[in-house]
Amino acid sequence: MSSVQGALGPLFLLILLGALLGWRRLPGGDFWVQMERLIYFLLFPAMLVSTLATADVSQVPVGRVAIVLLGAIAGFAVALWWARPALGLDAAAFTSVFQGALRFNTYVGVAGAAALHGNAGATVAAVAVALMVPVINVLCVACFIAAGTLGPSSLAKSFAALTRNPLILACLIGIALNLSGLGLPGWSEQAVGLLGRAALPLGLVAVGVALRPRALARLDRGVWSANLVKLLLMPALVLALAWLTGLDPVSRDVALLFAALPTATSAYILARQLGGDAELMAALITGQTLLAMLSLPAWLALTG
């Protein structure tokens, strides 16, 4: 437990630093809005390209990792729709619960994997991102469509945005460079690597800045159901599947880490744009991020 806390503790401190900066409104203006755009569109894609283009992906059991992570995601996506009448939520609230239960905070996941298992963990994390980001984005847009919160123009824009998603494009570029044997030639490897190393600390601080403590006052059925799936049921299922499929310790730990992550801060923007319950989304993001500081180390301690 102490080794897990030692790996994740510095990450949580950076998130809390961001929360303090957000509360004090430092540096002010739209600094953090623009910084988050820089991280999302440049720094984090650079990290994914750098990792995937140069990694020995043959050492990662991609098929079994996909079965574990995507199987759990698909299972709970179906379960949430099946349980929708019992939850008694309106369409907007249900889409936020759906996002809160399935989306994951990429910055915390990749930083945590690297802190736990170094380069090997970062490689498995990059593979997990490449598998999960396209699938979850499609599922969430499909949820908005099925719930009826999207108009025809928003529908077209949403699918067009998927084709321009910088994380999806970065994964495709990194995989293509790896499979082609080109990698990152010459100085590009060092340059892209330097950009990528800036993504994780800045991304973690940005996660803290995005927290909305006032949203914690909301404790309704939507909050409890999303948190139950995201922080308890999802990691429990992934851990069981990891044992059943015989994942190696590094892949198992990273899969469990990604399953137990709090939901993504970008879910708030999507909720506002596509007709979700933005206030509920803010409550889920803030509550899960704070609760994960306790639940993540506990889950990872179970694997020894």
Coordinates of C-alpha atoms in Angstrom, one line a residue:
M1 CA 0.0 0.0 0.0
S2 CA 2.8 2.4 0.9
S3 CA 4.5 1.9 -2.5
V4 CA 1.2 2.6 -4.3
Q5 CA 0.6 5.7 -2.2
G6 CA 4.2 6.8 -2.9
A7 CA 3.6 6.5 -6.7
L8 CA 0.2 8.2 -6.7
G9 CA 0.7 10.7 -3.9
P10 CA 2.7 13.3 -6.0
L11 CA 0.0 13.1 -8.7
F12 CA -2.8 14.0 -6.2
L13 CA -0.7 16.8 -4.8
L14 CA -0.5 18.3 -8.3
I15 CA -4.3 18.1 -8.6
L16 CA -4.7 19.8 -5.2
L17 CA -2.2 22.5 -6.3
G18 CA -4.4 23.1 -9.4
A19 CA -7.5 23.2 -7.1
L20 CA -5.8 25.9 -5.0
L21 CA -4.8 27.9 -8.1
G22 CA -8.3 27.7 -9.4
W23 CA -9.7 28.8 -6.1
R24 CA -7.3 31.8 -6.0
R25 CA -7.9 32.4 -9.7
L26 CA -4.2 32.4 -10.5
P27 CA -2.8 33.4 -12.9
G28 CA -6.1 34.9 -13.9
G29 CA -8.0 35.7 -17.1
D30 CA -8.4 32.8 -19.5
F31 CA -4.9 31.4 -18.8
W32 CA -6.1 27.9 -17.8
V33 CA -8.7 27.7 -20.6
Q34 CA -5.9 28.3 -23.1
M35 CA -3.5 26.0 -21.2
E36 CA -6.0 23.2 -21.3
R37 CA -6.4 23.6 -25.0
L38 CA -2.6 23.5 -25.5
I39 CA -2.4 20.3 -23.4
Y40 CA -5.3 18.7 -25.2
F41 CA -4.3 19.6 -28.8
L42 CA -0.5 19.6 -28.6
L43 CA 1.3 18.3 -25.5
F44 CA -0.8 15.2 -24.7
P45 CA -0.9 14.1 -28.4
A46 CA 2.9 14.5 -28.5
M47 CA 3.2 12.2 -25.5
L48 CA 1.0 9.6 -27.2
V49 CA 2.9 9.8 -30.5
S50 CA 6.2 9.6 -28.7
T51 CA 5.2 6.6 -26.6
L52 CA 3.4 4.6 -29.3
A53 CA 5.9 5.3 -32.1
T54 CA 8.9 4.1 -30.2
A55 CA 7.5 1.4 -27.9
D56 CA 7.9 -2.3 -28.2
V57 CA 4.1 -2.9 -28.3
S58 CA 4.7 -6.6 -29.0
Q59 CA 5.4 -6.9 -25.2
V60 CA 1.9 -5.8 -24.5
P61 CA -0.9 -8.4 -24.6
V62 CA -3.1 -6.0 -26.7
G63 CA -5.9 -8.6 -27.3
R64 CA -6.4 -9.5 -23.6
V65 CA -6.1 -5.9 -22.5
A66 CA -8.8 -5.0 -25.1
I67 CA -11.1 -7.9 -23.8
V68 CA -10.7 -6.7 -20.2
L69 CA -11.2 -3.0 -20.7
L70 CA -13.6 -2.8 -23.7
G71 CA -15.6 -5.8 -22.3
A72 CA -16.2 -4.0 -19.0
I73 CA -17.0 -0.7 -20.8
A74 CA -19.5 -2.4 -23.2
G75 CA -21.0 -4.4 -20.3
F76 CA -21.7 -1.3 -18.2
A77 CA -22.9 0.7 -21.2
V78 CA -25.6 -1.9 -21.8
A79 CA -26.4 -2.2 -18.0
L80 CA -26.9 1.5 -17.7
W81 CA -29.4 1.6 -20.5
W82 CA -31.2 -1.5 -19.1
A83 CA -31.4 0.2 -15.6
R84 CA -32.4 3.6 -17.0
P85 CA -36.2 3.2 -16.2
A86 CA -35.3 2.2 -12.6
L87 CA -33.0 5.2 -12.2
G88 CA -35.9 7.6 -13.0
L89 CA -33.6 10.3 -14.5
D90 CA -34.5 12.7 -17.3
A91 CA -32.7 12.5 -20.6
A92 CA -30.1 15.2 -19.8
A93 CA -29.3 13.7 -16.4
F94 CA -29.0 10.2 -17.8
T95 CA -26.4 11.3 -20.4
S96 CA -24.3 12.8 -17.6
V97 CA -24.5 9.7 -15.5
F98 CA -23.5 7.7 -18.6
Q99 CA -20.5 9.8 -19.2
G100 CA -19.6 9.8 -15.5
A101 CA -19.7 6.1 -15.3
L102 CA -17.7 5.4 -18.5
R103 CA -15.3 8.2 -19.2
F104 CA -11.9 8.3 -17.6
N105 CA -9.3 11.0 -16.8
T106 CA -6.5 10.3 -19.3
Y107 CA -4.0 12.6 -17.6
V108 CA -4.3 10.8 -14.3
G109 CA -4.2 7.4 -15.9
V110 CA -1.1 7.8 -18.0
A111 CA 0.8 9.7 -15.2
G112 CA -0.3 7.0 -12.7
A113 CA 0.8 4.1 -15.0
A114 CA 4.2 5.7 -15.5
A115 CA 4.6 6.4 -11.8
L116 CA 3.8 2.7 -10.9
H117 CA 5.7 0.9 -13.6
G118 CA 7.9 3.3 -15.5
N119 CA 8.2 3.0 -19.3
A120 CA 6.5 -0.4 -19.3
G121 CA 3.5 1.1 -17.6
A122 CA 3.4 4.1 -19.9
T123 CA 3.4 1.8 -22.9
V124 CA 0.5 -0.2 -21.6
A125 CA -1.3 3.1 -20.8
A126 CA -0.8 4.4 -24.3
V127 CA -2.3 1.2 -25.7
A128 CA -5.2 1.5 -23.3
V129 CA -5.8 5.1 -24.4
A130 CA -5.7 4.0 -28.1
L131 CA -8.3 1.3 -27.3
M132 CA -10.6 3.2 -25.0
V133 CA -10.8 6.8 -26.4
P134 CA -12.4 6.0 -29.7
V135 CA -14.9 3.5 -28.2
I136 CA -16.0 5.7 -25.3
N137 CA -16.3 8.7 -27.5
V138 CA -18.6 6.8 -29.9
L139 CA -20.6 5.4 -27.0
C140 CA -21.1 8.8 -25.4
V141 CA -22.2 10.5 -28.6
A142 CA -24.5 7.5 -29.3
C143 CA -26.0 8.0 -25.8
F144 CA -26.8 11.7 -26.5
I145 CA -28.4 10.6 -29.8
A146 CA -30.5 7.8 -28.2
A147 CA -31.5 10.0 -25.3
G148 CA -32.8 12.6 -27.7
T149 CA -30.8 15.6 -26.5
L150 CA -29.1 16.3 -29.9
G151 CA -30.6 18.2 -32.8
P152 CA -29.8 17.2 -36.4
S153 CA -27.1 19.8 -36.8
S154 CA -25.4 18.9 -33.5
L155 CA -25.5 15.2 -34.6
A156 CA -23.4 15.9 -37.7
K157 CA -21.0 18.1 -35.8
S158 CA -20.5 15.5 -33.1
F159 CA -19.5 12.8 -35.5
A160 CA -17.3 15.2 -37.5
A161 CA -15.6 16.1 -34.2
L162 CA -14.8 12.4 -33.6
T163 CA -12.7 12.3 -36.8
R164 CA -10.7 15.4 -35.6
N165 CA -10.2 14.2 -32.0
P166 CA -6.5 14.9 -31.3
L167 CA -6.1 11.9 -29.0
I168 CA -7.5 9.5 -31.6
L169 CA -5.4 11.1 -34.3
A170 CA -2.3 10.9 -32.1
C171 CA -2.9 7.2 -31.4
L172 CA -3.3 6.5 -35.1
I173 CA -0.1 8.4 -36.0
G174 CA 1.9 6.7 -33.3
I175 CA 0.7 3.2 -34.3
A176 CA 1.4 3.9 -38.0
L177 CA 4.9 5.1 -37.2
N178 CA 5.6 2.1 -35.1
L179 CA 4.2 -0.5 -37.6
S180 CA 6.0 1.2 -40.5
G181 CA 9.4 0.9 -38.7
L182 CA 10.0 4.6 -39.1
G183 CA 9.6 5.5 -35.5
L184 CA 10.6 9.1 -34.8
P185 CA 13.8 9.7 -36.8
G186 CA 16.6 12.1 -35.9
W187 CA 15.9 15.0 -33.6
S188 CA 12.2 14.5 -33.8
E189 CA 12.3 11.8 -31.1
Q190 CA 13.9 14.1 -28.6
A191 CA 11.7 17.1 -29.6
V192 CA 8.4 15.2 -29.5
G193 CA 9.5 13.5 -26.3
L194 CA 10.2 16.8 -24.6
L195 CA 6.8 18.1 -25.5
G196 CA 5.1 15.0 -24.2
R197 CA 6.9 15.2 -20.9
A198 CA 5.3 18.6 -20.3
A199 CA 1.8 17.1 -20.7
L200 CA 1.4 15.1 -17.5
P201 CA 2.3 17.6 -14.8
L202 CA 0.5 20.4 -16.5
G203 CA -2.5 18.1 -17.2
L204 CA -2.7 17.1 -13.6
V205 CA -2.7 20.8 -12.4
A206 CA -5.3 21.6 -15.0
V207 CA -7.5 18.7 -13.6
G208 CA -7.4 20.5 -10.2
V209 CA -8.2 23.9 -11.7
A210 CA -11.3 22.4 -13.3
L211 CA -12.8 21.1 -10.0
R212 CA -16.0 22.9 -8.8
P213 CA -16.2 22.4 -5.0
R214 CA -19.7 24.0 -4.8
A215 CA -21.0 21.2 -7.1
L216 CA -20.4 18.7 -4.2
A217 CA -23.6 19.9 -2.6
R218 CA -25.5 17.9 -5.2
L219 CA -26.0 14.3 -3.8
D220 CA -28.9 12.8 -5.8
R221 CA -29.6 9.4 -7.4
G222 CA -27.6 10.4 -10.5
V223 CA -24.5 11.1 -8.4
W224 CA -24.7 7.9 -6.4
S225 CA -25.4 5.6 -9.4
A226 CA -22.5 7.0 -11.5
N227 CA -20.1 6.9 -8.6
L228 CA -21.1 3.4 -7.7
V229 CA -20.3 2.2 -11.3
K230 CA -17.2 4.2 -11.8
L231 CA -15.4 3.8 -8.5
L232 CA -16.6 0.4 -7.4
L233 CA -18.3 -1.9 -9.9
M234 CA -16.1 -1.1 -13.0
P235 CA -12.8 -1.7 -11.2
A236 CA -14.2 -4.9 -9.6
L237 CA -15.2 -6.3 -13.0
V238 CA -11.9 -5.3 -14.6
L239 CA -9.9 -6.9 -11.8
A240 CA -11.9 -10.1 -12.2
L241 CA -11.5 -10.2 -16.0
A242 CA -7.7 -9.5 -15.6
W243 CA -7.4 -12.5 -13.4
L244 CA -9.5 -14.7 -15.7
T245 CA -7.5 -13.7 -18.8
G246 CA -4.2 -14.1 -17.0
L247 CA -2.8 -10.6 -17.6
D248 CA 0.7 -10.0 -16.5
P249 CA 1.2 -7.8 -13.4
V250 CA 2.0 -4.6 -15.3
S251 CA -0.9 -4.9 -17.7
R252 CA -3.3 -5.9 -14.9
D253 CA -2.3 -2.9 -12.7
V254 CA -2.7 -0.5 -15.6
A255 CA -6.1 -2.0 -16.6
L256 CA -7.3 -1.7 -13.0
L257 CA -5.9 1.8 -12.8
F258 CA -7.8 2.9 -15.9
A259 CA -11.0 1.2 -14.7
A260 CA -10.9 3.0 -11.3
L261 CA -10.0 6.5 -12.7
P262 CA -12.4 9.4 -12.1
T263 CA -14.3 10.7 -15.0
A264 CA -12.8 13.1 -17.5
T265 CA -13.0 16.9 -17.0
S266 CA -13.8 17.2 -20.7
A267 CA -17.2 15.6 -20.0
Y268 CA -18.4 18.9 -18.6
I269 CA -17.8 20.6 -22.0
L270 CA -19.5 17.8 -23.8
A271 CA -22.5 17.9 -21.5
R272 CA -22.9 21.7 -22.1
Q273 CA -22.6 21.3 -25.9
L274 CA -24.8 18.3 -26.4
G275 CA -27.7 18.9 -24.1
G276 CA -26.5 17.0 -20.9
D277 CA -27.0 18.1 -17.3
A278 CA -23.8 20.2 -16.9
E279 CA -24.4 20.8 -13.2
L280 CA -24.6 17.1 -12.5
M281 CA -21.5 16.5 -14.6
A282 CA -19.6 19.1 -12.5
A283 CA -20.6 17.3 -9.4
L284 CA -19.5 13.9 -10.8
I285 CA -16.1 15.3 -11.9
T286 CA -15.4 17.0 -8.7
G287 CA -16.7 14.2 -6.4
Q288 CA -15.0 11.4 -8.3
T289 CA -11.7 13.1 -8.5
L290 CA -11.6 13.7 -4.7
L291 CA -12.9 10.2 -3.9
A292 CA -10.4 8.6 -6.3
M293 CA -7.6 9.8 -4.0
L294 CA -8.8 7.2 -1.6
S295 CA -10.2 4.5 -3.8
L296 CA -7.4 4.3 -6.4
P297 CA -4.7 3.3 -3.9
A298 CA -7.1 0.9 -2.2
W299 CA -7.9 -0.9 -5.5
L300 CA -4.2 -1.1 -6.5
A301 CA -3.2 -2.4 -3.1
L302 CA -5.4 -5.4 -3.7
T303 CA -3.1 -6.6 -6.5
G304 CA -0.1 -6.5 -4.1

